[in-house]
PDB file of C-alpha atoms in Angstrom:
ATOM      1  CA  GLU L  21       0.000   0.000   0.000  1.00 59.00           C
ATOM      2  CA  ALA L  22       1.412   3.372  -0.992  1.00 78.00           C
ATOM      3  CA  GLY L  23       1.841   5.822   1.843  1.00 92.00           C
ATOM      4  CA  VAL L  24       1.043   9.501   2.158  1.00 95.00           C
ATOM      5  CA  ALA L  25       3.094  11.444  -0.372  1.00 96.00           C
ATOM      6  CA  GLN L  26       4.278  15.001   0.241  1.00 96.00           C
ATOM      7  CA  SER L  27       6.321  17.391  -1.816  1.00 97.00           C
ATOM      8  CA  PRO L  28       8.666  19.106  -1.746  1.00 97.00           C
ATOM      9  CA  ARG L  29      10.758  17.547   1.034  1.00 95.00           C
ATOM     10  CA  TYR L  30      12.663  20.750   1.682  1.00 96.00           C
ATOM     11  CA  LYS L  31      12.053  24.402   0.891  1.00 97.00           C
ATOM     12  CA  ILE L  32      13.982  27.558   1.699  1.00 98.00           C
ATOM     13  CA  ILE L  33      12.351  30.923   1.038  1.00 98.00           C
ATOM     14  CA  GLU L  34      12.808  34.512   2.092  1.00 97.00           C
ATOM     15  CA  LYS L  35      10.314  36.177   4.414  1.00 97.00           C
ATOM     16  CA  ARG L  36       7.343  37.726   2.672  1.00 97.00           C
ATOM     17  CA  GLN L  37       7.572  35.218  -0.166  1.00 98.00           C
ATOM     18  CA  SER L  38       4.871  32.646  -0.788  1.00 97.00           C
ATOM     19  CA  VAL L  39       5.146  28.871  -0.739  1.00 98.00           C
ATOM     20  CA  ALA L  40       2.892  25.888  -1.400  1.00 98.00           C
ATOM     21  CA  PHE L  41       2.998  22.304  -0.209  1.00 98.00           C
ATOM     22  CA  TRP L  42       1.282  19.345  -1.787  1.00 97.00           C
ATOM     23  CA  CYS L  43      -0.115  16.187  -0.240  1.00 97.00           C
ATOM     24  CA  ASN L  44      -1.504  13.014  -1.790  1.00 96.00           C
ATOM     25  CA  PRO L  45      -3.215  10.875   0.869  1.00 95.00           C
ATOM     26  CA  ILE L  46      -3.623   7.133   0.883  1.00 94.00           C
ATOM     27  CA  SER L  47      -6.268   6.068  -1.597  1.00 92.00           C
ATOM     28  CA  GLY L  48      -9.721   5.861  -0.028  1.00 89.00           C
ATOM     29  CA  HIS L  49      -8.870   7.902   3.056  1.00 91.00           C
ATOM     30  CA  ALA L  50     -11.595  10.470   3.646  1.00 89.00           C
ATOM     31  CA  THR L  51      -9.862  12.399   6.414  1.00 90.00           C
ATOM     32  CA  LEU L  52      -6.818  14.548   5.681  1.00 94.00           C
ATOM     33  CA  TYR L  53      -4.827  16.557   8.208  1.00 95.00           C
ATOM     34  CA  TRP L  54      -2.158  19.252   7.950  1.00 97.00           C
ATOM     35  CA  TYR L  55       0.091  19.663  10.984  1.00 97.00           C
ATOM     36  CA  GLN L  56       2.825  22.161  11.773  1.00 97.00           C
ATOM     37  CA  GLN L  57       5.757  20.868  13.820  1.00 95.00           C
ATOM     38  CA  ILE L  58       8.112  23.524  15.122  1.00 94.00           C
ATOM     39  CA  LEU L  59      11.504  22.276  16.278  1.00 90.00           C
ATOM     40  CA  GLY L  60      11.293  20.861  19.787  1.00 87.00           C
ATOM     41  CA  GLN L  61       7.487  20.798  19.875  1.00 89.00           C
ATOM     42  CA  GLY L  62       4.739  18.311  19.160  1.00 91.00           C
ATOM     43  CA  PRO L  63       2.771  18.622  15.919  1.00 94.00           C
ATOM     44  CA  LYS L  64      -0.019  21.190  15.992  1.00 94.00           C
ATOM     45  CA  LEU L  65      -3.140  20.735  13.880  1.00 94.00           C
ATOM     46  CA  LEU L  66      -3.589  23.435  11.265  1.00 96.00           C
ATOM     47  CA  ILE L  67      -6.555  22.089   9.350  1.00 95.00           C
ATOM     48  CA  GLN L  68      -8.576  18.894   9.029  1.00 93.00           C
ATOM     49  CA  PHE L  69     -10.659  17.889   6.023  1.00 92.00           C
ATOM     50  CA  GLN L  70     -13.383  15.274   5.773  1.00 88.00           C
ATOM     51  CA  ASN L  71     -13.580  14.535   2.068  1.00 87.00           C
ATOM     52  CA  ASN L  72     -13.401  18.054   0.584  1.00 84.00           C
ATOM     53  CA  GLY L  73     -15.047  19.842   3.510  1.00 90.00           C
ATOM     54  CA  VAL L  74     -13.225  21.577   6.356  1.00 92.00           C
ATOM     55  CA  VAL L  75     -13.882  20.035   9.776  1.00 88.00           C
ATOM     56  CA  ASP L  76     -11.482  22.057  11.908  1.00 90.00           C
ATOM     57  CA  ASP L  77      -9.351  25.069  10.983  1.00 93.00           C
ATOM     58  CA  SER L  78      -9.456  26.817  14.332  1.00 91.00           C
ATOM     59  CA  GLN L  79      -5.656  27.025  14.603  1.00 92.00           C
ATOM     60  CA  LEU L  80      -4.964  28.005  11.009  1.00 96.00           C
ATOM     61  CA  PRO L  81      -3.601  31.572  10.734  1.00 95.00           C
ATOM     62  CA  LYS L  82      -6.091  32.523   8.065  1.00 95.00           C
ATOM     63  CA  ASP L  83      -4.504  35.883   7.303  1.00 96.00           C
ATOM     64  CA  ARG L  84      -1.576  34.078   5.695  1.00 97.00           C
ATOM     65  CA  PHE L  85      -2.335  30.357   5.494  1.00 98.00           C
ATOM     66  CA  SER L  86      -4.829  28.705   3.186  1.00 97.00           C
ATOM     67  CA  ALA L  87      -5.580  25.113   2.281  1.00 97.00           C
ATOM     68  CA  GLU L  88      -7.808  23.314  -0.126  1.00 95.00           C
ATOM     69  CA  ARG L  89      -8.701  19.770  -0.984  1.00 95.00           C
ATOM     70  CA  LEU L  90     -10.256  19.649  -4.390  1.00 83.00           C
ATOM     71  CA  LYS L  91     -12.327  16.573  -5.244  1.00 85.00           C
ATOM     72  CA  GLY L  92     -11.640  15.159  -1.798  1.00 83.00           C
ATOM     73  CA  VAL L  93      -8.249  13.686  -2.725  1.00 91.00           C
ATOM     74  CA  ASP L  94      -5.067  15.769  -3.027  1.00 95.00           C
ATOM     75  CA  SER L  95      -4.533  18.827  -0.879  1.00 97.00           C
ATOM     76  CA  THR L  96      -2.382  21.931  -1.003  1.00 97.00           C
ATOM     77  CA  LEU L  97      -1.330  24.184   1.856  1.00 98.00           C
ATOM     78  CA  LYS L  98      -0.185  27.706   1.029  1.00 98.00           C
ATOM     79  CA  ILE L  99       1.555  30.378   3.031  1.00 98.00           C
ATOM     80  CA  GLN L 100       1.487  33.958   1.745  1.00 97.00           C
ATOM     81  CA  PRO L 101       3.392  35.932   2.896  1.00 96.00           C
ATOM     82  CA  ALA L 102       5.749  33.790   4.954  1.00 97.00           C
ATOM     83  CA  LYS L 103       7.211  34.915   8.258  1.00 97.00           C
ATOM     84  CA  LEU L 104      10.335  33.746  10.047  1.00 97.00           C
ATOM     85  CA  GLU L 105       8.222  31.949  12.655  1.00 96.00           C
ATOM     86  CA  ASP L 106       6.693  29.761   9.940  1.00 97.00           C
ATOM     87  CA  SER L 107       9.938  27.786   9.799  1.00 98.00           C
ATOM     88  CA  ALA L 108       8.808  24.265  10.686  1.00 97.00           C
ATOM     89  CA  VAL L 109       8.066  20.829   9.313  1.00 96.00           C
ATOM     90  CA  TYR L 110       4.639  20.608   7.706  1.00 97.00           C
ATOM     91  CA  LEU L 111       3.132  17.163   8.025  1.00 96.00           C
ATOM     92  CA  CYS L 112       0.250  15.728   6.081  1.00 97.00           C
ATOM     93  CA  ALA L 113      -1.682  12.721   7.370  1.00 95.00           C
ATOM     94  CA  SER L 114      -4.725  10.754   6.319  1.00 93.00           C
ATOM     95  CA  SER L 115      -7.059   8.240   7.894  1.00 90.00           C
ATOM     96  CA  TYR L 116      -9.872   5.963   6.821  1.00 85.00           C
ATOM     97  CA  SER L 117     -13.451   6.358   7.971  1.00 71.00           C
ATOM     98  CA  PRO L 118     -15.217   2.976   7.895  1.00 63.00           C
ATOM     99  CA  LYS L 119     -18.927   2.842   7.119  1.00 58.00           C
ATOM    100  CA  THR L 120     -19.427   1.344  10.572  1.00 59.00           C
ATOM    101  CA  GLY L 121     -18.265   4.603  12.092  1.00 59.00           C
ATOM    102  CA  GLY L 122     -15.130   5.824  13.838  1.00 60.00           C
ATOM    103  CA  GLU L 123     -11.757   6.132  12.212  1.00 62.00           C
ATOM    104  CA  THR L 124      -8.580   4.149  11.796  1.00 77.00           C
ATOM    105  CA  GLU L 125      -5.212   5.469  12.848  1.00 86.00           C
ATOM    106  CA  ALA L 126      -3.625   8.324  10.940  1.00 90.00           C
ATOM    107  CA  PHE L 127      -0.802   7.663   8.509  1.00 93.00           C
ATOM    108  CA  PHE L 128       1.769  10.424   8.127  1.00 94.00           C
ATOM    109  CA  GLY L 129       3.860  11.576   5.220  1.00 95.00           C
ATOM    110  CA  GLN L 130       7.581  12.398   5.470  1.00 93.00           C
ATOM    111  CA  GLY L 131       6.827  16.075   5.845  1.00 95.00           C
ATOM    112  CA  THR L 132       8.104  19.237   4.205  1.00 96.00           C
ATOM    113  CA  ARG L 133      10.823  21.108   6.055  1.00 96.00           C
ATOM    114  CA  LEU L 134      10.364  24.845   5.494  1.00 98.00           C
ATOM    115  CA  THR L 135      13.061  27.345   6.344  1.00 98.00           C
ATOM    116  CA  VAL L 136      12.187  31.032   6.139  1.00 98.00           C
ATOM    117  CA  VAL L 137      15.206  33.342   6.071  1.00 97.00           C
TER     118      VAL L 137
ATOM    119  CA  ALA Z   2     -11.773  19.622  24.853  1.00 73.00           C
ATOM    120  CA  GLN Z   3      -8.891  17.216  24.993  1.00 83.00           C
ATOM    121  CA  SER Z   4      -5.215  17.446  25.891  1.00 89.00           C
ATOM    122  CA  VAL Z   5      -2.159  15.285  26.341  1.00 94.00           C
ATOM    123  CA  THR Z   6       0.713  15.718  28.785  1.00 95.00           C
ATOM    124  CA  GLN Z   7       3.937  13.808  28.371  1.00 97.00           C
ATOM    125  CA  LEU Z   8       5.560  14.003  31.758  1.00 96.00           C
ATOM    126  CA  ASP Z   9       9.187  13.776  30.634  1.00 95.00           C
ATOM    127  CA  SER Z  10      10.756  15.745  27.806  1.00 95.00           C
ATOM    128  CA  HIS Z  11      13.873  13.533  27.887  1.00 97.00           C
ATOM    129  CA  VAL Z  12      14.452   9.970  29.075  1.00 98.00           C
ATOM    130  CA  SER Z  13      17.861   8.322  29.084  1.00 98.00           C
ATOM    131  CA  VAL Z  14      18.392   4.575  29.582  1.00 97.00           C
ATOM    132  CA  SER Z  15      21.120   2.026  29.076  1.00 97.00           C
ATOM    133  CA  GLU Z  16      20.786  -0.624  26.423  1.00 97.00           C
ATOM    134  CA  GLY Z  17      19.058  -3.704  27.839  1.00 97.00           C
ATOM    135  CA  THR Z  18      17.261  -1.836  30.640  1.00 97.00           C
ATOM    136  CA  PRO Z  19      13.500  -1.125  30.794  1.00 98.00           C
ATOM    137  CA  VAL Z  20      11.907   1.898  29.156  1.00 98.00           C
ATOM    138  CA  LEU Z  21       9.033   3.909  30.635  1.00 98.00           C
ATOM    139  CA  LEU Z  22       7.584   6.926  28.822  1.00 98.00           C
ATOM    140  CA  ARG Z  23       4.730   8.564  30.688  1.00 98.00           C
ATOM    141  CA  CYS Z  24       1.572  10.065  29.236  1.00 97.00           C
ATOM    142  CA  ASN Z  25      -1.536  11.524  30.847  1.00 97.00           C
ATOM    143  CA  TYR Z  26      -4.568  12.631  28.878  1.00 93.00           C
ATOM    144  CA  SER Z  27      -7.687  14.678  29.339  1.00 89.00           C
ATOM    145  CA  SER Z  28     -10.774  14.093  27.256  1.00 80.00           C
ATOM    146  CA  SER Z  29     -14.476  14.793  27.559  1.00 73.00           C
ATOM    147  CA  TYR Z  30     -15.235  11.541  25.753  1.00 75.00           C
ATOM    148  CA  SER Z  31     -13.962   7.998  25.736  1.00 76.00           C
ATOM    149  CA  PRO Z  32     -10.814   8.594  23.735  1.00 82.00           C
ATOM    150  CA  SER Z  33      -8.703   6.593  21.384  1.00 88.00           C
ATOM    151  CA  LEU Z  34      -5.030   6.803  22.287  1.00 92.00           C
ATOM    152  CA  PHE Z  35      -1.918   6.263  20.227  1.00 94.00           C
ATOM    153  CA  TRP Z  36       1.836   6.268  20.528  1.00 97.00           C
ATOM    154  CA  TYR Z  37       3.868   7.377  17.526  1.00 97.00           C
ATOM    155  CA  VAL Z  38       7.645   7.313  17.096  1.00 96.00           C
ATOM    156  CA  GLN Z  39       9.687   9.747  15.020  1.00 94.00           C
ATOM    157  CA  HIS Z  40      13.256   8.945  14.079  1.00 92.00           C
ATOM    158  CA  PRO Z  41      15.451  11.834  12.870  1.00 85.00           C
ATOM    159  CA  ASN Z  42      14.442  13.027   9.419  1.00 78.00           C
ATOM    160  CA  LYS Z  43      11.784  10.341   9.210  1.00 83.00           C
ATOM    161  CA  GLY Z  44       8.006  10.451   9.252  1.00 86.00           C
ATOM    162  CA  LEU Z  45       5.814   9.580  12.217  1.00 93.00           C
ATOM    163  CA  GLN Z  46       5.270   5.851  12.615  1.00 94.00           C
ATOM    164  CA  LEU Z  47       2.479   4.262  14.636  1.00 94.00           C
ATOM    165  CA  LEU Z  48       3.735   2.126  17.527  1.00 96.00           C
ATOM    166  CA  LEU Z  49       0.417   1.065  19.007  1.00 94.00           C
ATOM    167  CA  LYS Z  50      -3.174   2.140  19.560  1.00 92.00           C
ATOM    168  CA  TYR Z  51      -5.927   1.818  22.142  1.00 90.00           C
ATOM    169  CA  THR Z  52      -9.495   1.946  20.842  1.00 82.00           C
ATOM    170  CA  SER Z  53     -11.595   0.699  23.815  1.00 76.00           C
ATOM    171  CA  ALA Z  54     -10.800  -2.989  23.474  1.00 74.00           C
ATOM    172  CA  ALA Z  55      -8.144  -4.604  25.714  1.00 83.00           C
ATOM    173  CA  THR Z  56      -6.555  -2.125  28.124  1.00 88.00           C
ATOM    174  CA  LEU Z  57      -3.085  -3.618  27.647  1.00 93.00           C
ATOM    175  CA  VAL Z  58      -2.016  -2.935  24.111  1.00 94.00           C
ATOM    176  CA  LYS Z  59       0.958  -4.523  22.376  1.00 94.00           C
ATOM    177  CA  GLY Z  60       2.700  -2.719  19.579  1.00 94.00           C
ATOM    178  CA  ILE Z  61       5.631  -3.110  17.265  1.00 94.00           C
ATOM    179  CA  ASN Z  62       9.258  -3.604  18.309  1.00 94.00           C
ATOM    180  CA  GLY Z  63       8.337  -4.976  21.742  1.00 96.00           C
ATOM    181  CA  PHE Z  64       6.557  -1.867  23.002  1.00 97.00           C
ATOM    182  CA  GLU Z  65       3.327  -1.991  24.954  1.00 97.00           C
ATOM    183  CA  ALA Z  66       1.070   0.435  26.777  1.00 97.00           C
ATOM    184  CA  GLU Z  67      -1.637   0.132  29.399  1.00 94.00           C
ATOM    185  CA  PHE Z  68      -4.769   2.268  29.392  1.00 93.00           C
ATOM    186  CA  LYS Z  69      -5.753   3.207  32.955  1.00 93.00           C
ATOM    187  CA  LYS Z  70      -8.975   5.182  32.965  1.00 89.00           C
ATOM    188  CA  SER Z  71      -8.897   5.864  36.716  1.00 90.00           C
ATOM    189  CA  GLU Z  72      -5.480   7.475  36.364  1.00 92.00           C
ATOM    190  CA  THR Z  73      -6.122   8.950  32.880  1.00 93.00           C
ATOM    191  CA  SER Z  74      -2.786   7.500  31.848  1.00 95.00           C
ATOM    192  CA  PHE Z  75      -1.402   5.634  28.859  1.00 96.00           C
ATOM    193  CA  HIS Z  76       2.251   4.964  29.657  1.00 97.00           C
ATOM    194  CA  LEU Z  77       4.524   3.312  27.099  1.00 98.00           C
ATOM    195  CA  THR Z  78       6.904   0.564  28.218  1.00 98.00           C
ATOM    196  CA  LYS Z  79       9.465  -1.829  26.824  1.00 98.00           C
ATOM    197  CA  PRO Z  80      11.252  -4.483  28.897  1.00 97.00           C
ATOM    198  CA  SER Z  81      14.656  -4.062  27.283  1.00 97.00           C
ATOM    199  CA  ALA Z  82      15.852  -1.037  25.340  1.00 97.00           C
ATOM    200  CA  HIS Z  83      17.747  -1.352  22.077  1.00 96.00           C
ATOM    201  CA  MET Z  84      19.990   1.235  20.499  1.00 96.00           C
ATOM    202  CA  SER Z  85      17.561   1.508  17.585  1.00 95.00           C
ATOM    203  CA  ASP Z  86      14.834   2.700  19.981  1.00 97.00           C
ATOM    204  CA  ALA Z  87      16.514   6.088  20.280  1.00 97.00           C
ATOM    205  CA  ALA Z  88      13.981   8.532  18.832  1.00 96.00           C
ATOM    206  CA  GLU Z  89      11.243  10.960  19.807  1.00 96.00           C
ATOM    207  CA  TYR Z  90       7.946   9.495  20.999  1.00 98.00           C
ATOM    208  CA  PHE Z  91       4.559  11.183  20.883  1.00 97.00           C
ATOM    209  CA  CYS Z  92       1.416  10.315  22.811  1.00 97.00           C
ATOM    210  CA  VAL Z  93      -1.732  11.232  20.864  1.00 95.00           C
ATOM    211  CA  VAL Z  94      -5.403  11.413  21.839  1.00 91.00           C
ATOM    212  CA  ARG Z  95      -8.205  11.296  19.319  1.00 87.00           C
ATOM    213  CA  SER Z  96     -11.744  12.441  19.904  1.00 77.00           C
ATOM    214  CA  PRO Z  97     -14.554  10.134  18.773  1.00 69.00           C
ATOM    215  CA  GLY Z  98     -15.201  10.422  15.080  1.00 55.00           C
ATOM    216  CA  GLY Z  99     -18.895  10.984  15.512  1.00 52.00           C
ATOM    217  CA  THR Z 100     -18.496  14.319  17.251  1.00 50.00           C
ATOM    218  CA  SER Z 101     -15.435  16.124  15.992  1.00 56.00           C
ATOM    219  CA  TYR Z 102     -14.395  13.747  13.206  1.00 64.00           C
ATOM    220  CA  GLY Z 103     -11.411  12.290  14.993  1.00 74.00           C
ATOM    221  CA  LYS Z 104      -9.330  15.329  15.877  1.00 81.00           C
ATOM    222  CA  LEU Z 105      -5.796  14.285  16.885  1.00 88.00           C
ATOM    223  CA  THR Z 106      -4.045  16.122  19.717  1.00 91.00           C
ATOM    224  CA  PHE Z 107      -0.328  15.509  20.270  1.00 94.00           C
ATOM    225  CA  GLY Z 108       1.734  15.656  23.405  1.00 95.00           C
ATOM    226  CA  GLN Z 109       4.963  17.632  23.437  1.00 94.00           C
ATOM    227  CA  GLY Z 110       7.074  14.553  22.817  1.00 96.00           C
ATOM    228  CA  THR Z 111       9.671  12.592  24.793  1.00 97.00           C
ATOM    229  CA  ILE Z 112      13.169  12.167  23.433  1.00 97.00           C
ATOM    230  CA  LEU Z 113      14.534   8.729  24.298  1.00 97.00           C
ATOM    231  CA  THR Z 114      18.298   8.326  24.443  1.00 97.00           C
ATOM    232  CA  VAL Z 115      19.793   4.834  24.696  1.00 97.00           C
ATOM    233  CA  HIS Z 116      23.367   4.459  25.955  1.00 96.00           C
ATOM    234  CA  PRO Z 117      25.545   1.459  25.100  1.00 94.00           C
TER     235      PRO Z 117
END
């Protein structure tokens, strides 16, 4: 079974520039998550999709961050403009929602390491 | 609301000795609980999960965890540490899917160091 794919693996940009990350979840997984992991901290949820609808974006800095999941499959996360404090690893994860209810565990991609200089 | 507290930011053990990584959780619902491991420059890998079945859960690589509702704890243990266990470990709580669609909340992580 193919895992969660993310690209790029690494990105270095200057502050005030824009950047986009891409995620391809495991086939058939309805739930998709984007997490931000700052060095030395646990991952923090940015946004959660169920199919192509947003379930939780309460911690997404909406003045600069945006995310979409067209057709309920792939997702992109964008930052515009970037700040120094956005330097982090951005993790994408997906999980399966059985018809019987509940969810399986989340499977994580390798992440994108963003450095803002 | 839900939260996770990992009681130790760093744990250091000698190879061959037991490992104990502590986790306490807070949840308004009956939670699902997970332990993930993250090796340097690698993705998060699931070690084990508790989803309201047996309270003692066995995972990969000899790890296990016990769900104790009365203590709101889900500590991770291994009888004998191996050098390859050196990594960062995260305790994760998930809300029931029917209410908030399975929101995952991470602890701050525990870095495990294994000495020869």
